[in-house]
Short mmCIF file of C-alpha atoms in Angstrom, two decimals:
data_model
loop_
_atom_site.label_atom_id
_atom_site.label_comp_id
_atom_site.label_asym_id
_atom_site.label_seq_id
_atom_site.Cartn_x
_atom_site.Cartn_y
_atom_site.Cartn_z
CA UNK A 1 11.12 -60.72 -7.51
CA UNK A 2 7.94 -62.75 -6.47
CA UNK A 3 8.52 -66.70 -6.59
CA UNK A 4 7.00 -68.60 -9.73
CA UNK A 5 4.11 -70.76 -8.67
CA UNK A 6 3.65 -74.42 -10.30
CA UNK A 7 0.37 -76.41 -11.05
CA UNK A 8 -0.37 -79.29 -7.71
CA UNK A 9 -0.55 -82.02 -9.88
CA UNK A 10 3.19 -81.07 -10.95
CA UNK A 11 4.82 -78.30 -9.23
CA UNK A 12 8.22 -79.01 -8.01
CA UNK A 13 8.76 -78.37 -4.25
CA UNK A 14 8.74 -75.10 -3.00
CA UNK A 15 11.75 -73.67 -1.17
CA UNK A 16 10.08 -70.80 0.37
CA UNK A 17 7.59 -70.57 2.35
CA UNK A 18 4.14 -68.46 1.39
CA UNK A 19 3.71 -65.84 4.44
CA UNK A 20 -0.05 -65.14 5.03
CA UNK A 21 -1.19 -61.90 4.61
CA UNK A 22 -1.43 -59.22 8.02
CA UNK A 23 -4.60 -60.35 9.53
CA UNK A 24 -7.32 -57.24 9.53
CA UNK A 25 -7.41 -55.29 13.27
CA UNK A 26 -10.51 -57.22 14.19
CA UNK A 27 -8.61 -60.72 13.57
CA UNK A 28 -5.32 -58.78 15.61
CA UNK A 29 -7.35 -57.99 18.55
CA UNK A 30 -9.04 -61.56 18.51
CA UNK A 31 -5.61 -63.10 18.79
CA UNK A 32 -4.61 -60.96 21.37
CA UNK A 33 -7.32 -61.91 23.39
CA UNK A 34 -6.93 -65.80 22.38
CA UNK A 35 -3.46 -66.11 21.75
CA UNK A 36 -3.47 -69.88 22.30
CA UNK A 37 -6.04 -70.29 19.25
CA UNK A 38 -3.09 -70.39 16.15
CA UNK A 39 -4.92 -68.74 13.18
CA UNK A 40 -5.82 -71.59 10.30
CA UNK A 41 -4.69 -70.42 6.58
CA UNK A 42 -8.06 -70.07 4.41
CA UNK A 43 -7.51 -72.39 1.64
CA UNK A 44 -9.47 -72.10 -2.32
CA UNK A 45 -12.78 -72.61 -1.39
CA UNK A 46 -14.47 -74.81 -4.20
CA UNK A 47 -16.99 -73.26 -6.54
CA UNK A 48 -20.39 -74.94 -6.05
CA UNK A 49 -22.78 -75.08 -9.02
CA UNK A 50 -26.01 -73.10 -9.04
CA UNK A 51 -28.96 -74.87 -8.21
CA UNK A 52 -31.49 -74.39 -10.34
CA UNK A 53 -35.16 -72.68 -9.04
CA UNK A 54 -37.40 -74.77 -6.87
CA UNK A 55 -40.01 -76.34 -9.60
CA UNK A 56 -37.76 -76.29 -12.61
CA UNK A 57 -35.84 -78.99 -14.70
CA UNK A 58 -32.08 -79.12 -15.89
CA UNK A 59 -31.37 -81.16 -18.75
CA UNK A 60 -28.15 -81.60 -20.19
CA UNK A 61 -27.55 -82.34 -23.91
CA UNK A 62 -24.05 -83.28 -25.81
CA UNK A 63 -22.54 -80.62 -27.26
CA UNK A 64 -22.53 -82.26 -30.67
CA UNK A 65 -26.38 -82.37 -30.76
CA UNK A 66 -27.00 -78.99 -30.22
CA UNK A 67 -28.41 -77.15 -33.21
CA UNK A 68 -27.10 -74.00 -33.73
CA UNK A 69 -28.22 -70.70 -35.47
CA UNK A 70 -26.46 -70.25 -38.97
CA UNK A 71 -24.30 -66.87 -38.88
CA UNK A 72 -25.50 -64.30 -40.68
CA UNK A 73 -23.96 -64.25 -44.03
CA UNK A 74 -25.36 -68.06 -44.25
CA UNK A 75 -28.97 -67.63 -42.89
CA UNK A 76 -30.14 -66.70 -46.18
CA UNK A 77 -28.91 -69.25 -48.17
CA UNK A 78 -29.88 -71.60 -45.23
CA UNK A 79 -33.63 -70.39 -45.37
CA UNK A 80 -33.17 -70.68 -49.16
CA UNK A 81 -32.25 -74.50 -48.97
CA UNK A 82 -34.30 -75.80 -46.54
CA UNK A 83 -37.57 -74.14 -48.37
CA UNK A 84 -36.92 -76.12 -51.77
CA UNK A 85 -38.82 -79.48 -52.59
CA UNK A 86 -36.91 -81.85 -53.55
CA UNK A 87 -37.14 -82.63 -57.47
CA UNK A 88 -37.13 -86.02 -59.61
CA UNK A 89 -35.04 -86.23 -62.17
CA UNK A 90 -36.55 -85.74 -66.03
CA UNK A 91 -35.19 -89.23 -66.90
CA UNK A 92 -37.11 -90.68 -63.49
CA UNK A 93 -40.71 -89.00 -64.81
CA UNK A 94 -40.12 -90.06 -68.46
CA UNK A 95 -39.43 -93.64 -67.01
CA UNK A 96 -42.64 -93.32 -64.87
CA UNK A 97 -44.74 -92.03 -68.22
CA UNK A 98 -43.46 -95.01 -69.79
CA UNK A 99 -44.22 -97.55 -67.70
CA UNK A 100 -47.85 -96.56 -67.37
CA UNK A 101 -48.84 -96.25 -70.41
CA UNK A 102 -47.20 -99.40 -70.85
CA UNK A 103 -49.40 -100.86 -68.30
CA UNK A 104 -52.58 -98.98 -69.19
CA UNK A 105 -51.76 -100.00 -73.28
CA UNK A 106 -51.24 -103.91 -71.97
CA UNK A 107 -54.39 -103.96 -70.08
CA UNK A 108 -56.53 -102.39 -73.11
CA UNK A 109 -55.21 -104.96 -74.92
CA UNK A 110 -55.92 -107.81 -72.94
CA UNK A 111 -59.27 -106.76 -72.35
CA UNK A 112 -59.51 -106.67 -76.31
CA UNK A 113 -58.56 -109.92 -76.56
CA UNK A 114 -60.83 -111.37 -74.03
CA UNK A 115 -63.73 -109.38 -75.41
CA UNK A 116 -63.26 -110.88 -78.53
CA UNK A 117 -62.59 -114.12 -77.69
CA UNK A 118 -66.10 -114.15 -75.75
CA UNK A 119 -67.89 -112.69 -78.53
CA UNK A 120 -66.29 -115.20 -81.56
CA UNK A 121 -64.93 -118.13 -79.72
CA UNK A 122 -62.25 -119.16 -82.16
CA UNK A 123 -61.55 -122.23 -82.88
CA UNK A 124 -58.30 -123.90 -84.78
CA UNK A 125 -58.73 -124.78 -88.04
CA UNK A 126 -57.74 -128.35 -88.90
CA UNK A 127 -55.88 -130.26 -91.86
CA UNK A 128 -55.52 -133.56 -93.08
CA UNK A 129 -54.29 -135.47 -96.00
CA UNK A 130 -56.96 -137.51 -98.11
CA UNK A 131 -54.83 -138.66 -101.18
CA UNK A 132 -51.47 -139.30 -102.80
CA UNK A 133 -50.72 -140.07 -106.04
CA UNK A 134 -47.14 -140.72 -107.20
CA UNK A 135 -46.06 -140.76 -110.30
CA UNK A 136 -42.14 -140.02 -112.18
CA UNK A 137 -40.10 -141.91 -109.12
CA UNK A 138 -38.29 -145.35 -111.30
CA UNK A 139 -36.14 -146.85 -109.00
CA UNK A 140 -34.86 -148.97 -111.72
CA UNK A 141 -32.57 -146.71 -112.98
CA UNK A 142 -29.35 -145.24 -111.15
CA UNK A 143 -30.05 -141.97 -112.72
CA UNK A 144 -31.41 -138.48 -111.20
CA UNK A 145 -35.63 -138.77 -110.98
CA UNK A 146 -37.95 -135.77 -111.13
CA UNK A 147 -40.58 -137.21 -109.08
CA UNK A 148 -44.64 -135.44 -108.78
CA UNK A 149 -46.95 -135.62 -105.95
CA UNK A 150 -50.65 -134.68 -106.26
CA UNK A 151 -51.55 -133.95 -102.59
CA UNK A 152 -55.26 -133.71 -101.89
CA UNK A 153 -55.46 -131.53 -98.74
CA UNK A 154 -58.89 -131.72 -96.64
CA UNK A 155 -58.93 -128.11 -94.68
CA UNK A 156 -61.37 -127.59 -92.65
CA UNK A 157 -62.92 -124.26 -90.81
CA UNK A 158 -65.26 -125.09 -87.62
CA UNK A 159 -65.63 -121.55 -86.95
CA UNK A 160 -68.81 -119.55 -86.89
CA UNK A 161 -68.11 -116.26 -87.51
CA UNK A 162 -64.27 -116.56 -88.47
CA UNK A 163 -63.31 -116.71 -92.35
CA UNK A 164 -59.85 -117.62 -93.54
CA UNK A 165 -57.86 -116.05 -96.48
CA UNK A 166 -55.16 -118.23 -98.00
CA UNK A 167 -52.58 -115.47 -99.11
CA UNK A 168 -49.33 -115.92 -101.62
CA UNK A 169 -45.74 -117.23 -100.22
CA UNK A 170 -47.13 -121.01 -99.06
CA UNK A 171 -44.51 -123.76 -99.04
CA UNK A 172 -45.63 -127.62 -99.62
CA UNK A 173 -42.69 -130.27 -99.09
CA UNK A 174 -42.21 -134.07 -99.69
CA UNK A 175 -39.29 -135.93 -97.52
CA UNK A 176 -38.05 -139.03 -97.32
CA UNK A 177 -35.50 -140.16 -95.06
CA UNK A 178 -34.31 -135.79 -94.89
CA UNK A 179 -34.20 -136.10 -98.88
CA UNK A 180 -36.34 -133.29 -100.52
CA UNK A 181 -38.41 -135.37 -103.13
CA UNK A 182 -40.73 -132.30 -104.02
CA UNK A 183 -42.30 -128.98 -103.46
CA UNK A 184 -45.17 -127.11 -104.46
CA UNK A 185 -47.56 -124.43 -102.90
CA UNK A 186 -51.07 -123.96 -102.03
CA UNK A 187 -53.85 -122.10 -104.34
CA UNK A 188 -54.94 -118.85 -102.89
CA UNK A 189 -58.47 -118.34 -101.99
CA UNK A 190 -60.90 -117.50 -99.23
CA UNK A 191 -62.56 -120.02 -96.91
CA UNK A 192 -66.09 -119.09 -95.75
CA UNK A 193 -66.99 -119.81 -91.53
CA UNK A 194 -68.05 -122.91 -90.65
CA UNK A 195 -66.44 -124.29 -94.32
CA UNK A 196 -64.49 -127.64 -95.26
CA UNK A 197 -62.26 -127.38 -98.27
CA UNK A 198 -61.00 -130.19 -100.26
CA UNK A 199 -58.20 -129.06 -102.76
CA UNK A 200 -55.46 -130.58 -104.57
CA UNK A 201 -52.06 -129.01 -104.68
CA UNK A 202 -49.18 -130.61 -107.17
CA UNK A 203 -45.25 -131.07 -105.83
CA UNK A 204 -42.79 -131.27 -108.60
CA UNK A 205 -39.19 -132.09 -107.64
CA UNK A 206 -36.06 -132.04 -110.74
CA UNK A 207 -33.38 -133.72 -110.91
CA UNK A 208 -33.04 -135.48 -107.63
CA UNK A 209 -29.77 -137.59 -106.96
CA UNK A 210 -30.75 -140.82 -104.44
CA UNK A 211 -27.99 -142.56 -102.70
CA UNK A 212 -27.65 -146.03 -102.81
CA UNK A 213 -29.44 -146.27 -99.12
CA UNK A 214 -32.10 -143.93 -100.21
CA UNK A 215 -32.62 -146.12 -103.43
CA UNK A 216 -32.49 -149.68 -101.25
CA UNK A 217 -34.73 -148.06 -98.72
CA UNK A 218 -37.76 -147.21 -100.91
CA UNK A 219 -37.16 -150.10 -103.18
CA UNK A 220 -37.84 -152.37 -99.90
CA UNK A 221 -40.64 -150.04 -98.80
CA UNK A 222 -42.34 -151.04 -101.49
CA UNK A 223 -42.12 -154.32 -101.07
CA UNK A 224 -43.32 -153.77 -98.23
CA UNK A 225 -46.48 -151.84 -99.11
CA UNK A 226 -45.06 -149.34 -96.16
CA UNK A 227 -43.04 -146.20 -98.05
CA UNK A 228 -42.49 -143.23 -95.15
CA UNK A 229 -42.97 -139.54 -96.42
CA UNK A 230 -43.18 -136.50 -94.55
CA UNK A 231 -45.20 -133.52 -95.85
CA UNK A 232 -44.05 -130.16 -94.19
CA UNK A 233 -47.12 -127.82 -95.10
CA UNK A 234 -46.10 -123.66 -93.95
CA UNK A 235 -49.35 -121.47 -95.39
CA UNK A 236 -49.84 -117.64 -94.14
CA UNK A 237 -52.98 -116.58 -93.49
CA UNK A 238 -55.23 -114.15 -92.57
CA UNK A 239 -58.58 -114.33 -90.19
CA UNK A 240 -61.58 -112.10 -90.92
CA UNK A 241 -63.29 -111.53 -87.71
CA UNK A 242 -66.42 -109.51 -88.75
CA UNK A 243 -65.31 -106.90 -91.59
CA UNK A 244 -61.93 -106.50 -89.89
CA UNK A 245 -58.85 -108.57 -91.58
CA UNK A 246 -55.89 -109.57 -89.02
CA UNK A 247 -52.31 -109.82 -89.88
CA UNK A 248 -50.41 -112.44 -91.35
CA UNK A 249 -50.61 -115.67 -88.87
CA UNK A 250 -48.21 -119.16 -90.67
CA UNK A 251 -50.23 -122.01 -90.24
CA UNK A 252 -48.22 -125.12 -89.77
CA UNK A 253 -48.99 -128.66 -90.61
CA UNK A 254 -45.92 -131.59 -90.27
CA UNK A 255 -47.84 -134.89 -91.65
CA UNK A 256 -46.12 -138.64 -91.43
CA UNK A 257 -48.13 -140.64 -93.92
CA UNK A 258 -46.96 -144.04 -95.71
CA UNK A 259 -48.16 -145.45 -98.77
CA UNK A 260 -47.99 -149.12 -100.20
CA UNK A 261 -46.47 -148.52 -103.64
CA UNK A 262 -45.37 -145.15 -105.79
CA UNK A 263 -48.01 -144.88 -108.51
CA UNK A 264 -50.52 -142.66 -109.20
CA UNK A 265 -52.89 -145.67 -107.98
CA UNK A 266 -51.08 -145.20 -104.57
CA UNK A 267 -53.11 -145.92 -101.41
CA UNK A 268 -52.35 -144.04 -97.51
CA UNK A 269 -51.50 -146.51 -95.23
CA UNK A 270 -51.36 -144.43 -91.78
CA UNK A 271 -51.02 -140.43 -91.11
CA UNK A 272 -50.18 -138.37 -88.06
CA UNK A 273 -50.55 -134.75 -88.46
CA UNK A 274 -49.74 -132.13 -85.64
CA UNK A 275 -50.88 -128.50 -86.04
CA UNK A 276 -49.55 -125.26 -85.20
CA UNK A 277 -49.58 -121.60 -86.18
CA UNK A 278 -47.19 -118.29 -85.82
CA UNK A 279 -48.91 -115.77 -84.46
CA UNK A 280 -45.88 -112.99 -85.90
#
């Protein structure tokens, strides 16, 4: 039975002894001739690598980078998948349809707008109040009043080419101290370019209770000659630019005005208006 052979790096030791195999007649007659030469054992020669051809290059890549060649049953579904273009998404091309004609509709729009305002430089119109006259408010007696104001309102157009139309659902309020003393509305009508109107629009206000401040407050106004009010003016209009009509814009006028007594005789003392509109 031939002995079992163990790696080097962790064969145990050997307890017989490999015999070299007969030497070939040319290596018998050499020893014969040379005995005193002892015959060395030819041990595993090393493998050496190739070299590579005189004028050529060897380059050596990790295994994990090189590409390989699909197997058959894959190549076609391989050619298949690297051939198609990658798509977008419907929702991403609706988005991107969106947002430009978003962007193209905001630009005409703005150019619009600038066109006109070149062509009819508008101007705000302005308001102020010429005249109050009081009339209903006894302070004598502790019981509800039903107050009227006739406002005369001085509105004035500095535009050139702009007309304004007064439309229905105007709103014309008389305060003192945060009471509501009256309320009324504007006339409808149409106000020409380049036009001041003066008209005169009546607050009526029923059975209003006064506290006892309110009461002491006007009562010393007036002996004052300095009673607060604040009118609160809200009228929706419309601007005809050329023969085209725009939509509904609120015109807003807040007025602080005193006068020196409540009769219809009743003279402004001072008045601060500030203007302002709502453009939807």
């Amino acid at each position: 039975m031939a002995d079992r052979v163990y790696p080097r790096d962790d064969s145990p030791p050997q307890t017989t002894e490999l015999k070299p195999p007969p030497p070939p007649p040319q290596e018998e007659e050499d020893q014969a001739h040379h005995p005193q030469s002892p015959r060395k054992l030819a041990g595993p020669q090393s493998e050496k690598p190739v070299q590579p051809p005189a004028g050529t290059y060897v380059i050596q890549i990790p295994k994990d980078q090189v590409y390989r060649v699909p197997p058959p049953e894959n190549a076609q579904r391989f050619e298949r998948l690297s051939r198609r273009k990658p798509r977008r998404s419907h929702c991403c091309c609706c988005l991107c349809w969106f947002l430009s004609f978003l962007a193209a509709f905001l630009f005409l729009v703005g150019l619009a707008a600038a066109i006109l305002y070149l062509v009819f430089r508008p101007e705000s119109p302005d308001y102020s109040i010429e005249r109050v006259s009081i009339s209903g408010l006894n302070l004598t007696s502790s019981g509800p009043i039903s107050p009227e104001f006739d406002v005369t309102v001085r509105a004035n157009n500095p535009n050139n080419k702009i007309g304004i139309y007064y439309e229905k659902g105007s709103s014309v309020n008389v305060y003192n101290d945060g009471v509501k003393m009256a309320a009324g509305s504007l006339p409808v009508f149409y106000q020409d370019k380049n036009n001041v109107t003066v008209f005169v629009t009546s607050l009526k206000g029923s059975a209003i209770e006064l506290t006892s401040g309110v009461r002491t407050a006007l009562v010393n106004g007036v002996n004052k000659g300095t009673v607060p009010f604040n009118l609160v003016l809200r009228a929706p209009v419309k601007f005809k630019v050329g023969s085209v009509k725009t939509w509904k814009i609120t015109v807003k006028v807040d007025c602080d005005l005193t006068v020196d007594k409540l009769t219809a005789s009743a003279k402004i003392g001072s008045k601060s208006c500030d203007y302002g509109v709502d453009l939807w």
